[in-house]
Short mmCIF file of C-alpha atoms in Angstrom, two decimals:
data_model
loop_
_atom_site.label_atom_id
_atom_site.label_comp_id
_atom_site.label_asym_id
_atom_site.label_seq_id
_atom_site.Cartn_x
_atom_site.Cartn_y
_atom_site.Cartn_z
CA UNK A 1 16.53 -25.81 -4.15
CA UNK A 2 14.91 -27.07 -7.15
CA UNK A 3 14.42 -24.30 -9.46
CA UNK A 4 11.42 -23.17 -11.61
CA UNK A 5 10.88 -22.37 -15.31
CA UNK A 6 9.10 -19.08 -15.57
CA UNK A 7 8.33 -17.30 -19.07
CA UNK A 8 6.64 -13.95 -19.09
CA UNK A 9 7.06 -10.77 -21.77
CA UNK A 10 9.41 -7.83 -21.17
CA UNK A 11 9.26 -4.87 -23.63
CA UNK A 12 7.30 -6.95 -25.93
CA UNK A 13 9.12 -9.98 -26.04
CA UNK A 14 8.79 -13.01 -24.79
CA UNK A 15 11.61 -14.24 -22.29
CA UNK A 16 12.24 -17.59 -19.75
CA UNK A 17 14.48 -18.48 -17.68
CA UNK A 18 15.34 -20.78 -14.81
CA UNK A 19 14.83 -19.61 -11.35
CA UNK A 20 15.05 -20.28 -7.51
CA UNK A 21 11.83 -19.05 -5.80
CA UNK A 22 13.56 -16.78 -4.04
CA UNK A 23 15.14 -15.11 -6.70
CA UNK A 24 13.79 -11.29 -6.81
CA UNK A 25 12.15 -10.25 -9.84
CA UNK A 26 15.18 -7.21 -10.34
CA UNK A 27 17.69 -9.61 -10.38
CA UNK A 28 16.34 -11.99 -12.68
CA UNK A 29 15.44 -8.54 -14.62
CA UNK A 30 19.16 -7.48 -14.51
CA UNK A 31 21.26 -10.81 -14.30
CA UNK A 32 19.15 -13.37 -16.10
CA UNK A 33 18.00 -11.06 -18.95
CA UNK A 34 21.03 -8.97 -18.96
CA UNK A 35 18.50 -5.98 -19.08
CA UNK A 36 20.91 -3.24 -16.35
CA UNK A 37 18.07 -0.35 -16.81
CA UNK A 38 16.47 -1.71 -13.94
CA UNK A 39 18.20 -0.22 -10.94
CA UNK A 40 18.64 -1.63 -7.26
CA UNK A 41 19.12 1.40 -4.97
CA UNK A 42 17.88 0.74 -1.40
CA UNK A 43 16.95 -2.72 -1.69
CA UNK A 44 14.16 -1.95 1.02
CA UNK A 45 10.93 -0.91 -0.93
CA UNK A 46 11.53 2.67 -0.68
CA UNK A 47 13.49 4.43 -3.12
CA UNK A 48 11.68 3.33 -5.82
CA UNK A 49 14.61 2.79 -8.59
CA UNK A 50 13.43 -0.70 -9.56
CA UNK A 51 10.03 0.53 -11.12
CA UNK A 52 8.76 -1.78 -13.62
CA UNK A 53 5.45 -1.86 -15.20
CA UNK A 54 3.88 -4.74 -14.25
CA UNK A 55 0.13 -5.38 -15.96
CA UNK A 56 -1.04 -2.11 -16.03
CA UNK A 57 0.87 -1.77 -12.20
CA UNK A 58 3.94 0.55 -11.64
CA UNK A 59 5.37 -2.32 -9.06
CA UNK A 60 9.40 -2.09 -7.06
CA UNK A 61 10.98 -5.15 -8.90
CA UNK A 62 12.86 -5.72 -5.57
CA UNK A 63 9.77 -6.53 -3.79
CA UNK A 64 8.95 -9.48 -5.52
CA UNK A 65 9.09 -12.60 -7.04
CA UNK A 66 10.51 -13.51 -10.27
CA UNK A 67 8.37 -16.90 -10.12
CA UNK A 68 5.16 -14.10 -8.92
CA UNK A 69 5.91 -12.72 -12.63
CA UNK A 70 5.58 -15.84 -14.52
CA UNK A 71 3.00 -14.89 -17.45
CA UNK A 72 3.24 -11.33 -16.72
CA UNK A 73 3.77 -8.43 -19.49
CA UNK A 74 6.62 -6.23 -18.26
CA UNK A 75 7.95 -2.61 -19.64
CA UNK A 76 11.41 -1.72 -18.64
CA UNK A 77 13.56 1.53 -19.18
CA UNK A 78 15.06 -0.57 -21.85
CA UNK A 79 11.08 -0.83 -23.69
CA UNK A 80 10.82 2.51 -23.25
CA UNK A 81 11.54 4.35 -26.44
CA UNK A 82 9.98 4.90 -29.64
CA UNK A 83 10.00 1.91 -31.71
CA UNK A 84 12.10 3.53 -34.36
CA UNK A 85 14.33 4.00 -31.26
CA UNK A 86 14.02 7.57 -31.03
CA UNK A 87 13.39 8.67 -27.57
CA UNK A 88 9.49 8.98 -26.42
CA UNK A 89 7.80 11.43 -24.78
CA UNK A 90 8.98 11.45 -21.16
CA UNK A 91 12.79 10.16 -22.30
CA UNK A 92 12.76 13.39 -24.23
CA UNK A 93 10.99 15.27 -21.36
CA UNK A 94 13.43 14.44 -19.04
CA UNK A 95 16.19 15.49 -21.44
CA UNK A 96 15.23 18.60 -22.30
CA UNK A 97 14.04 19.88 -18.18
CA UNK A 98 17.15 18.25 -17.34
CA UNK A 99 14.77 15.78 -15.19
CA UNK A 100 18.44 13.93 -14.06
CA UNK A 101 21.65 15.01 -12.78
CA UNK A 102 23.07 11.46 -11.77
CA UNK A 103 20.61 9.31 -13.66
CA UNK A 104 20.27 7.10 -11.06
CA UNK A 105 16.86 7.27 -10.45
CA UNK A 106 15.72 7.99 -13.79
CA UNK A 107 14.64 4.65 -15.18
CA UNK A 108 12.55 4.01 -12.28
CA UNK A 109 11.08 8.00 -12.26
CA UNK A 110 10.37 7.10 -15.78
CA UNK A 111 8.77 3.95 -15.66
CA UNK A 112 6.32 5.51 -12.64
CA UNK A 113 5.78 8.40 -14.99
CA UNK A 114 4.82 6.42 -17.49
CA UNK A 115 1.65 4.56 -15.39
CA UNK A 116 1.01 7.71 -13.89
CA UNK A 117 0.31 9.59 -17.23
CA UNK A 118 -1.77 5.87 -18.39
CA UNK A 119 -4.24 6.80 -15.30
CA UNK A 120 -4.06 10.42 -15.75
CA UNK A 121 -3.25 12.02 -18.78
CA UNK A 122 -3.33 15.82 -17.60
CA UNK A 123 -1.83 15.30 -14.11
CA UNK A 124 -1.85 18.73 -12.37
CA UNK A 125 1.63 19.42 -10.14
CA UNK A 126 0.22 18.18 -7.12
CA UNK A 127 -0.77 14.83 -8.62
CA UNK A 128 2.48 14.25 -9.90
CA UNK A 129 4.33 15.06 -6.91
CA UNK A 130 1.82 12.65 -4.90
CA UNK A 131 2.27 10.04 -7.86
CA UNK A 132 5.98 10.00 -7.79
CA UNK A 133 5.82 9.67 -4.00
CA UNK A 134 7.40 6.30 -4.27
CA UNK A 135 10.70 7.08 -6.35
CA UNK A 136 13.32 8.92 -4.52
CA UNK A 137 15.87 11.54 -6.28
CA UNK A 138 18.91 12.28 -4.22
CA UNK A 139 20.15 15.50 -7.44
CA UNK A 140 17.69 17.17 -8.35
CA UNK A 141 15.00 18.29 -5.85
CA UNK A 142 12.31 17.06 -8.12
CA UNK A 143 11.30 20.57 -9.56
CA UNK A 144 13.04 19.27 -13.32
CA UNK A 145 11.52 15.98 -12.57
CA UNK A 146 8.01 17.47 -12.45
CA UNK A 147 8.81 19.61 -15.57
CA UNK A 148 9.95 16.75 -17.51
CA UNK A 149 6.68 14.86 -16.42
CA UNK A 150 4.64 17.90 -17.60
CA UNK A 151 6.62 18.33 -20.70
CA UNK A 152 5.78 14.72 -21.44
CA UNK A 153 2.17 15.05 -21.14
CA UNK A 154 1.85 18.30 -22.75
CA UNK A 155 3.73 16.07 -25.57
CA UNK A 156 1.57 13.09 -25.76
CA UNK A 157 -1.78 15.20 -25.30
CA UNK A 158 -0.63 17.55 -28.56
CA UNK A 159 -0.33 20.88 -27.14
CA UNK A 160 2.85 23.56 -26.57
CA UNK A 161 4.56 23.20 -22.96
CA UNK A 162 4.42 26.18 -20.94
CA UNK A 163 6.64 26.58 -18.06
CA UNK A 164 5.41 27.93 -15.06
CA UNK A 165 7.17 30.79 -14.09
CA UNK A 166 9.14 30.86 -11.40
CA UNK B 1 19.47 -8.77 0.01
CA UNK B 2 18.38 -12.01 -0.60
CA UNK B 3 15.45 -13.98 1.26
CA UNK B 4 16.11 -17.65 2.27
CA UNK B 5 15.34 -20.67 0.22
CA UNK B 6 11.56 -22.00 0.07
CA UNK B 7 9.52 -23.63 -1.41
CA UNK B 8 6.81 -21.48 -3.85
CA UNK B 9 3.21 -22.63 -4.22
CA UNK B 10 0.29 -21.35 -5.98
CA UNK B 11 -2.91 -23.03 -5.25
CA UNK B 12 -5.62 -21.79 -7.80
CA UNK B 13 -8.32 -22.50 -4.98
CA UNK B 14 -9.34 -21.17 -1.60
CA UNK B 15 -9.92 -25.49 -0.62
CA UNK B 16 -6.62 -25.78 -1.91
CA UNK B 17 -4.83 -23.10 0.19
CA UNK B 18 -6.25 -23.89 3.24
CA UNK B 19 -5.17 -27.79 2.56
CA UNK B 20 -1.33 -26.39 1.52
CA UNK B 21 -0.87 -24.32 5.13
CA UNK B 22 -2.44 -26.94 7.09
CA UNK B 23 -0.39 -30.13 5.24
CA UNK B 24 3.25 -27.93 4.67
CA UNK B 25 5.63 -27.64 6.98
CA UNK B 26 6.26 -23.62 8.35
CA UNK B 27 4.13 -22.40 5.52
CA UNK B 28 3.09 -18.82 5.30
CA UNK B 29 0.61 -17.31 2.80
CA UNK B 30 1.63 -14.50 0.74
CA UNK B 31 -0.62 -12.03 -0.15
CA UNK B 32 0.69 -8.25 -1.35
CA UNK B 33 4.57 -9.12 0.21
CA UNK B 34 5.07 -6.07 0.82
CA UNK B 35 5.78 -6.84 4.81
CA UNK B 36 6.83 -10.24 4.36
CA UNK B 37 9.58 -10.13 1.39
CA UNK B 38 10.97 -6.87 3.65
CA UNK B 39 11.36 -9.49 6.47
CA UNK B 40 12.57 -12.26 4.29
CA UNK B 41 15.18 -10.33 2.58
CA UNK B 42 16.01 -9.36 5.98
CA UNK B 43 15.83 -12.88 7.43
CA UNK B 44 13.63 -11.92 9.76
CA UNK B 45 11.17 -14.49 8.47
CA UNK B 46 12.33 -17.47 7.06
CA UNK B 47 9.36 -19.42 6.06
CA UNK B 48 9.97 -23.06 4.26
CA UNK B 49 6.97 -22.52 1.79
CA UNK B 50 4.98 -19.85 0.73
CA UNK B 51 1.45 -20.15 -0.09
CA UNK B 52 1.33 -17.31 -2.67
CA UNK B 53 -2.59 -16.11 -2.79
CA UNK B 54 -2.74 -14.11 -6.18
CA UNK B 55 -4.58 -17.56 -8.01
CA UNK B 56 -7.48 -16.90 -5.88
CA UNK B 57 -9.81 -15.10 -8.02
CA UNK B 58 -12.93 -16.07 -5.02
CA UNK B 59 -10.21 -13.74 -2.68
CA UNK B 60 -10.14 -10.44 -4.42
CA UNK B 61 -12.97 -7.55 -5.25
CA UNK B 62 -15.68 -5.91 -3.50
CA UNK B 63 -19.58 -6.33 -3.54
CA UNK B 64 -22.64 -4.98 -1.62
CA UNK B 65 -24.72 -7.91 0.26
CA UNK B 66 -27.86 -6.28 1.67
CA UNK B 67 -26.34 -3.55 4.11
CA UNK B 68 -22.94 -4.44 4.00
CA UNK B 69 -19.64 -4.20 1.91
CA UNK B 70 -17.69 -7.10 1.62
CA UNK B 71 -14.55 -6.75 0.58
CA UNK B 72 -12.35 -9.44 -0.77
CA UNK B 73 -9.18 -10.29 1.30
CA UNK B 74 -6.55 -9.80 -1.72
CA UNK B 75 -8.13 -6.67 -2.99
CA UNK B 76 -5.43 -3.81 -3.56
CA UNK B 77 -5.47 -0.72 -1.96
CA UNK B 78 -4.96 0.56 -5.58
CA UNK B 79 -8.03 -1.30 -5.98
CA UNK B 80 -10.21 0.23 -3.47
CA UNK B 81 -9.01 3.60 -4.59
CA UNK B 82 -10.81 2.61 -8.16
CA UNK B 83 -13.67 1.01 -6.68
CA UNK B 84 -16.97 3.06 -6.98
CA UNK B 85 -18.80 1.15 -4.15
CA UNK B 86 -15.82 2.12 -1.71
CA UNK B 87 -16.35 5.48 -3.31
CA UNK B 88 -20.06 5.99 -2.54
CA UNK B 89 -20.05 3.72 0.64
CA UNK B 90 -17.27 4.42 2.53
CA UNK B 91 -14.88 6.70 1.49
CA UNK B 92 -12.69 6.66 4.76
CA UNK B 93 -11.39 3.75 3.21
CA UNK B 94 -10.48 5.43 0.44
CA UNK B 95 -9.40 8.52 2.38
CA UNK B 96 -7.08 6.16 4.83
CA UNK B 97 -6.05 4.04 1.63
CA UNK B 98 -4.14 7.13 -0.01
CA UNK B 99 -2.14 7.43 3.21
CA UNK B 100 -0.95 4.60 3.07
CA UNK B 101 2.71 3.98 1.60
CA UNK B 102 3.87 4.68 -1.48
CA UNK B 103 1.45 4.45 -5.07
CA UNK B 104 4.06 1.44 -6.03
CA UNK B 105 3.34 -0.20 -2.39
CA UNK B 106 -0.77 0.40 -2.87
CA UNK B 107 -0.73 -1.43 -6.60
CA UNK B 108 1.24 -4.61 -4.44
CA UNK B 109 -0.62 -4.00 -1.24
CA UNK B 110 -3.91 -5.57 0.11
CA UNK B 111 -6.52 -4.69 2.25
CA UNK B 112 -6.22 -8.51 3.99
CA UNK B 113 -2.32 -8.30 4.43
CA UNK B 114 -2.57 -5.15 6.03
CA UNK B 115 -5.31 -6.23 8.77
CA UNK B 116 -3.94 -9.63 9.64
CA UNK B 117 -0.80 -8.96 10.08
CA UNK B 118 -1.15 -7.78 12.92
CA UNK B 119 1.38 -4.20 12.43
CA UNK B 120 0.42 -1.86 15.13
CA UNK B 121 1.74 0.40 12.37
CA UNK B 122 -0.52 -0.77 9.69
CA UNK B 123 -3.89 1.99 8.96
CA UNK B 124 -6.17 -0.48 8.00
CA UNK B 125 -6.96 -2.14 11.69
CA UNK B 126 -7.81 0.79 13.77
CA UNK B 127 -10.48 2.29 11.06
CA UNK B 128 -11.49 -1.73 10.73
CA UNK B 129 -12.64 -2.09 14.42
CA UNK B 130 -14.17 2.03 13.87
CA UNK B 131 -16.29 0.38 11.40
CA UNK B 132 -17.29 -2.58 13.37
CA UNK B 133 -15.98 -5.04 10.73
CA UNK B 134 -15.98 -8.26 10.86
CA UNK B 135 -12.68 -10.93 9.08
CA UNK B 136 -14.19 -13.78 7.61
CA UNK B 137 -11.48 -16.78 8.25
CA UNK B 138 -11.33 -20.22 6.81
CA UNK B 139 -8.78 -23.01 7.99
CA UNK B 140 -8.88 -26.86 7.78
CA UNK B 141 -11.69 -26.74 10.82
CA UNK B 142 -13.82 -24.70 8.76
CA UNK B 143 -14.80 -21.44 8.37
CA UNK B 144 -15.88 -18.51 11.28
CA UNK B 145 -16.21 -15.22 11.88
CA UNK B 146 -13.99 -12.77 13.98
CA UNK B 147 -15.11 -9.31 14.83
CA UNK B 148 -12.01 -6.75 14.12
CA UNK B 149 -12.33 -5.56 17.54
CA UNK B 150 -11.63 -8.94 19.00
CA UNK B 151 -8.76 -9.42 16.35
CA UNK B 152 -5.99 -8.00 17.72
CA UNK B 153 -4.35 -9.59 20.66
CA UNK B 154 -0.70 -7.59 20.54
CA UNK B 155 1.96 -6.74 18.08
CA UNK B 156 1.80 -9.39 15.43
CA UNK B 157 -0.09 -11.37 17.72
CA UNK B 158 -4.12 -11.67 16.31
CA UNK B 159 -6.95 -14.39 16.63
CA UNK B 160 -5.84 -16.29 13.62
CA UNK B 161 -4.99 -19.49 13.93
CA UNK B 162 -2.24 -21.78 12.13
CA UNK B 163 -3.61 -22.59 9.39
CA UNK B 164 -6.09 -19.92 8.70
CA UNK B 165 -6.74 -17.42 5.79
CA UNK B 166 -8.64 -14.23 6.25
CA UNK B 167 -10.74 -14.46 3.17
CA UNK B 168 -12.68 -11.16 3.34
CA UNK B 169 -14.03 -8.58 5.65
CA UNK B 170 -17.62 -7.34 6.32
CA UNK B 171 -18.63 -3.92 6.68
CA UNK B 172 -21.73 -2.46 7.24
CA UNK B 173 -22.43 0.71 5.37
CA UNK B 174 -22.51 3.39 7.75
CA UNK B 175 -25.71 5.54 7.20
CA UNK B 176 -25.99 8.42 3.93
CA UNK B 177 -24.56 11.78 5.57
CA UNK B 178 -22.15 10.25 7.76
CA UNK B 179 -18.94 12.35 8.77
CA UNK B 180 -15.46 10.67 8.57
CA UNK B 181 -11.88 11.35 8.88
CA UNK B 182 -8.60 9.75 8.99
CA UNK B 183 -5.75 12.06 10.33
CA UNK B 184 -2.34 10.17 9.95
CA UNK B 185 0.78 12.41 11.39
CA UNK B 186 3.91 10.74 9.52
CA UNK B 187 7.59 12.19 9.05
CA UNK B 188 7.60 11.49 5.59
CA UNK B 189 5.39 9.56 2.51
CA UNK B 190 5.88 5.70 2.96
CA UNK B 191 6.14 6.69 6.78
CA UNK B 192 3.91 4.77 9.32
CA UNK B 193 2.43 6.94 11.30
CA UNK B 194 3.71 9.12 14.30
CA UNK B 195 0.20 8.90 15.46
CA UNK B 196 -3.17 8.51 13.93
CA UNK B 197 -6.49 8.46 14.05
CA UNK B 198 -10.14 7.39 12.73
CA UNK B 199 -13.44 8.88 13.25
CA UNK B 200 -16.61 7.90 11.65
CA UNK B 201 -19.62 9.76 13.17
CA UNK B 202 -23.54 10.75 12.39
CA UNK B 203 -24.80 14.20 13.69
CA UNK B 204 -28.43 14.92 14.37
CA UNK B 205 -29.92 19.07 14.98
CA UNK B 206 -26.10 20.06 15.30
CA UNK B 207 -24.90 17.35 18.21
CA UNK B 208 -23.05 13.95 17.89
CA UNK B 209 -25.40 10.94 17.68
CA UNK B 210 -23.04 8.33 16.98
CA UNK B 211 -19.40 8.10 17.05
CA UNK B 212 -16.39 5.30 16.89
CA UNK B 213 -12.72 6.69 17.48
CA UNK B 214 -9.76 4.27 16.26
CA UNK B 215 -5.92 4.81 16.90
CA UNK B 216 -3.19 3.92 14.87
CA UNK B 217 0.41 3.26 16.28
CA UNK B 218 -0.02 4.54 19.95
CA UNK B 219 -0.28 1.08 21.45
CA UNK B 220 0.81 -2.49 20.77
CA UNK B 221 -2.10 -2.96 19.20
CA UNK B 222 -4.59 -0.52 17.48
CA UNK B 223 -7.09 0.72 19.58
CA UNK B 224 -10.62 1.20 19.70
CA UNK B 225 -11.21 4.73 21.95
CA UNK B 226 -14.68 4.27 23.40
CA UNK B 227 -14.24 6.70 26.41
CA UNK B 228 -13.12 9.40 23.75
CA UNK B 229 -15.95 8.82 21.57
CA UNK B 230 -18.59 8.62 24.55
CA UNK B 231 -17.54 11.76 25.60
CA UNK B 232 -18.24 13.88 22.47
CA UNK B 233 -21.58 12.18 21.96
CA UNK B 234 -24.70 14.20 22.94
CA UNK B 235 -22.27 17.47 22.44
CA UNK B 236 -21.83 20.15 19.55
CA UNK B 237 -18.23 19.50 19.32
CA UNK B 238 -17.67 22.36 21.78
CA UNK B 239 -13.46 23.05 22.93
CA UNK B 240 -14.58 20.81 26.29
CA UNK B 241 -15.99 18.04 24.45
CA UNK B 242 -13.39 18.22 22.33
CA UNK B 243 -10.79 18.30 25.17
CA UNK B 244 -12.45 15.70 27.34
CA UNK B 245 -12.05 13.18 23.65
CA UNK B 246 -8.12 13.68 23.19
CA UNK B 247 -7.59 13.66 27.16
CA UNK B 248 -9.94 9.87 27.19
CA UNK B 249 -7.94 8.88 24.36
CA UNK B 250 -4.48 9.93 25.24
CA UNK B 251 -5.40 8.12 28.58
CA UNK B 252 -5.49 4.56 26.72
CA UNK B 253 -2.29 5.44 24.58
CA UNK B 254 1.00 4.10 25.27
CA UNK B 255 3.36 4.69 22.70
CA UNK B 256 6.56 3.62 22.37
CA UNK B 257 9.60 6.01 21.98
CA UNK B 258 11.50 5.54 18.53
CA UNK B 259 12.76 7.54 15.73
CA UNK B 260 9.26 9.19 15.84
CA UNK B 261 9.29 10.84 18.66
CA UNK B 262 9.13 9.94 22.80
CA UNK B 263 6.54 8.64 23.77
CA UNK B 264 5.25 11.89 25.51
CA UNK B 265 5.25 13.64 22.24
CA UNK B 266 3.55 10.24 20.28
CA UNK B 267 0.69 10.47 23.00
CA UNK B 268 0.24 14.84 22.76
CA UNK B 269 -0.25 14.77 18.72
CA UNK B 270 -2.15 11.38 19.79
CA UNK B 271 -4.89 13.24 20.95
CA UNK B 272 -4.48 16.23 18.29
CA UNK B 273 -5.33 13.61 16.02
CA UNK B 274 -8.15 12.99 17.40
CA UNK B 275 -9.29 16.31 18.16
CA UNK B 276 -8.13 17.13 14.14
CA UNK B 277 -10.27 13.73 12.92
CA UNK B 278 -13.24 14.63 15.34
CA UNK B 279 -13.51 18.66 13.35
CA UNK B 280 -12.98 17.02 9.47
CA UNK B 281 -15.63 14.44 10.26
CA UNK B 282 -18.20 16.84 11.85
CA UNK B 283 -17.58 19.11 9.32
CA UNK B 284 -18.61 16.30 6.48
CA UNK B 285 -21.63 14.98 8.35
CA UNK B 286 -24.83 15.74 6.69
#
């Protein structure tokens, strides 16, 4: 199968590469660009792992095309940090709720955060249980997830965290 | 998983598409992909070329024409979740849009791919035909006009032809101070449903005027319950008029048995959908 030349811009830069049309936008993510952030957990459109952000989309990597992303502008786990490399807002969230215990899921938790808090910038609990809906964590029962998601926004909005009691 | 080869096309053009599915050998259009990559990776579907639809600017967005909604075929759900018109118009979409998979899934996911496919388990068909719609096709012959009541013909079985494109759907605006609902039963987010039902209804001096009951998964097709709705209309909603509606309904259900339940069990919450959708949509009706 003859394949295609696709460029498109991942954290910023831009990138090509050669593809079959079949080829699944995750794997050209983690084989062609060498970029392993991106994680392939069910495979089925479910767990949610392979988040990207996808123009302004959170989108499963697994459930499309590479040659669907030619021209697109993509953000991976591996974009996500402050440019002086020090870790943003929901990296250091997650760190300090302990939003992972295996890590697994994290890049893709993070990358869904990350759109959620674009469209919403002071989710309440509810909306960011129903926004994470998509991204499946097999450790941690979610309650650090949701911490680490409100820690980030309490971040990037300027004002102290407070921790609900429990 | 990894989908068979094909060929990948994207026609900038509606003219264009229609020419690429009727010319191509085994072509397919693509719209969202979020059932057909599935069934690719799965090799369930192994299409030679896809006709991807996303260059189609004429195919996506909604507008108001007179009295009715039209809604472009590759609209997102994510889309008419943002839409003010869907908002103000007919919020059951929007209410039956958020029930719907997964946010990822509704960014990907469109309005078109989720009517024509023809998934008994899909939302969108049963609240279509409760709205009267109407899918707006176009193939090589030209274009026509398919009411979504006369869609559906069995599971993944519908009144498209080879060759054809659903291009968008008409709606008309049901009337200000209309009641609605949408009561989806599902094991889980990302689920499709256990059973579920639509209601869209106008009261008048506390009784039913007009009503239009859809099902979701309790058949091979979705359903359009006209016995149910005829027999709460003229009534206050009372427990018998409530009754008689989920026993007319749960008399045109036939579910199958699967990891959601038997189909006994599929047809009883059946009607407490109904009976659930009928109460929220009374309750909304000015």
């Amino acid at each position: 199968m003859a394949k295609t030349h696709v460029t498109m811009k991942v954290n910023g830069a831009e990138v090509e590469g050669l593809v079959e049309p079949r080829t699944l936008l995750v794997h050209f993510i983690r084989e062609n660009l060498q970029m392993t952030g991106t994680h392939i957990g069910c495979d089925t459109t479910h767990c949610g792992a392979c988040t990207v952000d996808l123009n302004g989309m959170s989108v499963k990597s697994c459930t499309m095309f590479a040659v669907q992303a030619a021209g697109a502008d993509i953000t991976t786990i591996e974009g996500m940090a402050n440019p002086d490399g020090t870790l943003s807002a929901l990296q250091e969230g997650f760190r300090m709720m302990h939003g992972l215990q295996c890590g697994f899921c994290t890049p893709g938790m993070i990358l869904r955060a990350h759109r959620l808090l674009k469209e919403n910038a002071n989710p309440t609990e509810e909306e960011i249980r129903f926004g994470i809906a998509g991204n499946l964590c097999r450790c941690t029962g979610y309650q650090n997830i949701v911490k680490a998601i409100q820690y980030a926004a309490a971040k990037i909005n300027g004002v102290e965290f407070q921790e609900a009691a429990e | 998983m990894i989908p068979g080869q094909f060929s990948y096309h994207r026609p900038a053009s509606l003219a264009e598409a229609v020419n690429l599915l009727a010319t191509l050998e085994d072509a397919r259009p693509l719209a969202g992909g979020h059932s057909l990559i599935p069934m690719m990776k799965l090799r369930l579907a192994t299409p030679e070329n896809l006709i991807d639809l996303h260059g189609i600017d004429a195919l996506k967005g909604v507008r108001r024409d007179g009295g009715n909604i039209i809604i472009g075929a590759m609209t997102t759900q994510h889309e008419l979740l943002a839409s003010d018109i869907i908002a103000t118009a007919l919020p059951v979409l929007q209410e039956t849009s958020l029930v719907i998979a997964d946010p990822q899934v509704r960014y990907m996911g469109t309005v078109g791919g989720n009517v024509a496919n023809g998934d008994p388990g899909n939302d969108m068909p049963a609240l279509m035909m409760t709205l009267g719609a109407i899918y707006n096709v176009e193939g090589k012959g030209g274009a026509r006009s398919i009411a979504a009541t006369d869609f559906y013909q069995g599971a993944y079985f519908t009144a498209l032809e080879p060759g054809e494109i659903l291009t968008s759907i008409s709606i008309a605006a049901p009337p200000a101070g209309h009641g609605y609902a949408y009561e989806k039963l599902k094991r889980k987010i990302g689920d499709y449903a256990t059973a579920a039902a639509a209601v869209v209804l106008t009261m008048s001096g506390g009784k039913v005027a007009t009503c239009r009951i859809g099902l979701t998964n309790l058949s091979e097709t979705a359903l359009l319950a006209v016995a149910a709705a005829q027999a709460v209309i003229g009534t206050s909603l009372d427990d018998a008029a409530l009754k008689a509606a989920a026993a007319a309904a749960e008399a045109i259900m036939s579910p199958a048995g699967d990891g959601r339940g038997p189909p006994e069990y599929r047809r009883y919450v059946g009607g407490v959908m109904v009976t659930r959708a009928l109460q929220r949509a009374a309750q909304r009706a000015k």
